[in-house]
mmCIF file of C-alpha atoms and ligand atoms in Angstrom:
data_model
loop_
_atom_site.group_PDB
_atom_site.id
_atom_site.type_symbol
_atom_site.label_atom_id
_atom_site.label_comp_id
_atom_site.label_asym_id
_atom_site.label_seq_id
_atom_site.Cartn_x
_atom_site.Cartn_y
_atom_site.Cartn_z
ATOM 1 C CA UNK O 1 -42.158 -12.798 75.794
ATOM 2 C CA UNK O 2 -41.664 -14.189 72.509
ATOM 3 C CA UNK O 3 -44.557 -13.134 70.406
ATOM 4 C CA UNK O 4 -45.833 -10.657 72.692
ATOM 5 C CA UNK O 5 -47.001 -7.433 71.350
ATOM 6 C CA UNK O 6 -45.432 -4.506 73.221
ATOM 7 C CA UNK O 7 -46.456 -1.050 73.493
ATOM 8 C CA UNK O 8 -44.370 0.161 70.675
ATOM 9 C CA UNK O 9 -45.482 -0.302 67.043
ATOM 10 C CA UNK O 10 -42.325 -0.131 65.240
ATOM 11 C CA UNK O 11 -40.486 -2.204 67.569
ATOM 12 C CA UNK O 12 -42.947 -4.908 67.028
ATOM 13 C CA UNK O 13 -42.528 -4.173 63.246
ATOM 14 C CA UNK O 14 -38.825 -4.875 64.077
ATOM 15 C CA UNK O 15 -39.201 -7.960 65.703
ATOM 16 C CA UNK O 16 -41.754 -9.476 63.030
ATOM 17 C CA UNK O 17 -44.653 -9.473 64.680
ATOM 18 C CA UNK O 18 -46.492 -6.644 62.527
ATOM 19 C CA UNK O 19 -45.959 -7.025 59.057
ATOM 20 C CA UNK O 20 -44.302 -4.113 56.823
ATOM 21 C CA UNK O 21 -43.122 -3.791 53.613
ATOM 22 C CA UNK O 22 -39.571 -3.795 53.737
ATOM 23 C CA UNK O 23 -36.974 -2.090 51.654
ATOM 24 C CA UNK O 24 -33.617 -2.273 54.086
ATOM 25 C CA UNK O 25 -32.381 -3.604 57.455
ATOM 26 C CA UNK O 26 -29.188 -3.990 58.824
ATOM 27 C CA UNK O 27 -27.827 -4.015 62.673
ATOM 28 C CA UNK O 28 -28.716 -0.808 62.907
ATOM 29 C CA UNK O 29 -31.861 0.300 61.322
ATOM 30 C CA UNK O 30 -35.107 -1.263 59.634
ATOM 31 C CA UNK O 31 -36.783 0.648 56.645
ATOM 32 C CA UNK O 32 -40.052 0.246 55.277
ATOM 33 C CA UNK O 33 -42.957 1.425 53.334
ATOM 34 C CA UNK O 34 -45.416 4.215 55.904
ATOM 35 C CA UNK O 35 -48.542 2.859 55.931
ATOM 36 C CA UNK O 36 -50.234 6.275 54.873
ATOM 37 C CA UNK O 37 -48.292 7.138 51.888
ATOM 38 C CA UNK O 38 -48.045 11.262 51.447
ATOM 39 C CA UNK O 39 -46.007 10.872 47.837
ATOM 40 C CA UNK O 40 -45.242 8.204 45.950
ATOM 41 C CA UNK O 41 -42.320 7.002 47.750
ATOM 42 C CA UNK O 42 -42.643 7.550 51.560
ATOM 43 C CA UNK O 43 -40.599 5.167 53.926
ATOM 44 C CA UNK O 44 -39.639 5.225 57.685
ATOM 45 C CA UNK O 45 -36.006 5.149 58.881
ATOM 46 C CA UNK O 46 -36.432 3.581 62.172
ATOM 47 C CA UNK O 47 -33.410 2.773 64.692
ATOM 48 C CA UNK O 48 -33.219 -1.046 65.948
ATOM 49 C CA UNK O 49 -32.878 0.175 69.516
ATOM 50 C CA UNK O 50 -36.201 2.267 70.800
ATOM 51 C CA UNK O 51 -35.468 5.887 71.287
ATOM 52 C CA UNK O 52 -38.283 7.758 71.996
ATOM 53 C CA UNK O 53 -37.513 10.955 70.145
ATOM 54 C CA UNK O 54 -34.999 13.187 68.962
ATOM 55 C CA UNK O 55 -35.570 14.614 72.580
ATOM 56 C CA UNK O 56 -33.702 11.228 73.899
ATOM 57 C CA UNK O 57 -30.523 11.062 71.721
ATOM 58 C CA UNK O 58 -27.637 10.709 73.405
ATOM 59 C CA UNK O 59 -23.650 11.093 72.547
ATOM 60 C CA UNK O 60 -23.886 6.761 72.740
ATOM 61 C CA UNK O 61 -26.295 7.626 69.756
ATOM 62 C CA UNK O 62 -23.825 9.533 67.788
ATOM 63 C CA UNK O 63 -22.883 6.200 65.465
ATOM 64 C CA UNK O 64 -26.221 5.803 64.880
ATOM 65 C CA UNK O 65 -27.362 8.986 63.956
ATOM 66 C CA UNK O 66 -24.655 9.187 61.448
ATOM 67 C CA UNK O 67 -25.545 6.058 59.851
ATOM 68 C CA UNK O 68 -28.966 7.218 59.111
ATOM 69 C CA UNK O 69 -28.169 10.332 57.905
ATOM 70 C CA UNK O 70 -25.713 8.577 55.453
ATOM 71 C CA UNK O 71 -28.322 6.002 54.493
ATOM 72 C CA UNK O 72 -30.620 8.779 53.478
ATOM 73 C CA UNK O 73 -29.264 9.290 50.263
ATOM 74 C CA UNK O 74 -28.635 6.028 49.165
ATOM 75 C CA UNK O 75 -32.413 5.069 49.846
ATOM 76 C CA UNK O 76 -33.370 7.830 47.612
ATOM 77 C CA UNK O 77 -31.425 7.130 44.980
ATOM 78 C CA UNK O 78 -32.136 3.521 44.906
ATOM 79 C CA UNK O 79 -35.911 4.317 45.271
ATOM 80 C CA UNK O 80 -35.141 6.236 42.111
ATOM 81 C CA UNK O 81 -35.141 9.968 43.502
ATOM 82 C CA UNK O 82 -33.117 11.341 41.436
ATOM 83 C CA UNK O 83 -33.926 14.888 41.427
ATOM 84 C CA UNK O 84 -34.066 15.388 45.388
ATOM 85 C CA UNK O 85 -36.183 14.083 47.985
ATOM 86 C CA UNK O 86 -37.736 15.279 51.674
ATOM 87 C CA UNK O 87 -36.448 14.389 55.162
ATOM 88 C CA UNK O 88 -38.972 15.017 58.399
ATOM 89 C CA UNK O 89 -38.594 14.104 61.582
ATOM 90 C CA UNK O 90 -41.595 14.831 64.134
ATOM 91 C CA UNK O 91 -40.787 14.958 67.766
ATOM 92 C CA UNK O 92 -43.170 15.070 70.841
ATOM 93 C CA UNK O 93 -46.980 16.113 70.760
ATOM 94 C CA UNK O 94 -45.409 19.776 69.670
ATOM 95 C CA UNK O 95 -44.151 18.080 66.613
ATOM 96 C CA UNK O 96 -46.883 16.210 65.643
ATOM 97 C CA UNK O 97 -45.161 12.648 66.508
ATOM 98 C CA UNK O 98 -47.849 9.772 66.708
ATOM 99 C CA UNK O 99 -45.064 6.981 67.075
ATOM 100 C CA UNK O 100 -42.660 7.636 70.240
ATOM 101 C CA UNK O 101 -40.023 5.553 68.220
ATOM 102 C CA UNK O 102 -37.585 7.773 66.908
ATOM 103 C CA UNK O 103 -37.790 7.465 62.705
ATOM 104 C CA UNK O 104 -36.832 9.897 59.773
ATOM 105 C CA UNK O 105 -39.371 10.063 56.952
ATOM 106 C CA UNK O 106 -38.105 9.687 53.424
ATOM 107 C CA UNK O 107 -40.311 11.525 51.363
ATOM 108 C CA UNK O 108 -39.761 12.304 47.197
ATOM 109 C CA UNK O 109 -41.583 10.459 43.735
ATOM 110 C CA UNK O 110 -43.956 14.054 43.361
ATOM 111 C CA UNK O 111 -43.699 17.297 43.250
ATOM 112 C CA UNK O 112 -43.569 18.218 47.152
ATOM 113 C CA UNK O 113 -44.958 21.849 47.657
ATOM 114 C CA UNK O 114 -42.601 24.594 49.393
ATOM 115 C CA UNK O 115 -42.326 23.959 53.168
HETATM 116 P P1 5GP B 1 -45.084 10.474 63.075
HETATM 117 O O1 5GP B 1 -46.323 11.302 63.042
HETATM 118 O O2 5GP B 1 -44.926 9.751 64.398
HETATM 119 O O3 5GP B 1 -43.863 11.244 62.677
HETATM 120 O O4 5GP B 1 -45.234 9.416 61.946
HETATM 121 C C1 5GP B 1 -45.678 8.112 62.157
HETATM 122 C C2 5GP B 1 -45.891 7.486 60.796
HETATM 123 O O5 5GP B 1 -46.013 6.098 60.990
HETATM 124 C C3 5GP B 1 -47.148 7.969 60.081
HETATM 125 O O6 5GP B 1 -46.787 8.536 58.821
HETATM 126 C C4 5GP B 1 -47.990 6.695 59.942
HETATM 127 O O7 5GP B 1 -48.659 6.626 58.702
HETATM 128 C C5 5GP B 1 -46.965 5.591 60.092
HETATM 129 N N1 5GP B 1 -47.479 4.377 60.699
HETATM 130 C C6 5GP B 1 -48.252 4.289 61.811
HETATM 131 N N2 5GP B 1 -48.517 2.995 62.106
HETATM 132 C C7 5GP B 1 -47.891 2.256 61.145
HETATM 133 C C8 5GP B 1 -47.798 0.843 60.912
HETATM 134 O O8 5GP B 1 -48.337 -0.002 61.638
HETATM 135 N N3 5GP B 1 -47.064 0.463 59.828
HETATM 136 C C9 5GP B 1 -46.445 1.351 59.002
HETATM 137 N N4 5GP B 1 -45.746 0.866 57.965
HETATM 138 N N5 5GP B 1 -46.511 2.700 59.210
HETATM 139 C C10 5GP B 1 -47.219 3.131 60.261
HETATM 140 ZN ZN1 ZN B 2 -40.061 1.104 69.896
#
């Protein structure tokens, strides 16, 4: 299997066989650059291990959710955000998800309009 493309972008993007433009990983999560920018800083929060959507989270999740909501604001403010930034997470065809691999956007750098 090594090298093998699998049906999932961002687990490929995990395993290094898409490129992205990092900013973090650790054993948990990968973060990088979207490839569609919507402000000036706009980055992906994606889990290591592929959940579909927030529809498949489970209580063996809980850890992991945590960590990524903690992460959140330590992105931002390293990304320079220091006046606030936007968290979205799309799930199912409802929700306007185009990648079934669970991921939090990070969105801030512009003035974001009113939701
Ligand atoms: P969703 O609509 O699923 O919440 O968001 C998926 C996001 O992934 C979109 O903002 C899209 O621009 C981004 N995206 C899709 N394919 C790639 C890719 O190959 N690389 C990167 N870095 N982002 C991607
Ligand atoms: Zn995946």
């Amino acid at each position: 299997m090594t090298g093998a493309v699998t049906q999932c972008v961002f687990c490929d993007i995990i395993a290094g066989r898409i490129p992205a433009q990092l900013v973090h990983d650790d054993e948990q999560v990968v973060v990088f650059k979207d490839i569609h920018p919507k402000a000036r800083v706009h980055l992906l929060v994606v889990p290591r291990v592929h959940v579909p959507s927030l529809d498949e989270l489970e209580e063996r999740h809980d850890a992991l959710v945590a960590h990524m909501m903690r992460l959140l604001p330590v992105l931002a403010r390293k990304q320079g955000l220091a006046t606030g930034f936007r968290t979205v997470i799309n799930t199912g065809a409802g929700g306007g998800q185009e990648i079934a691999h669970l991921h939090i956007h990070l969105l801030g750098g512009a003035p974001l309009p009113g939701f």
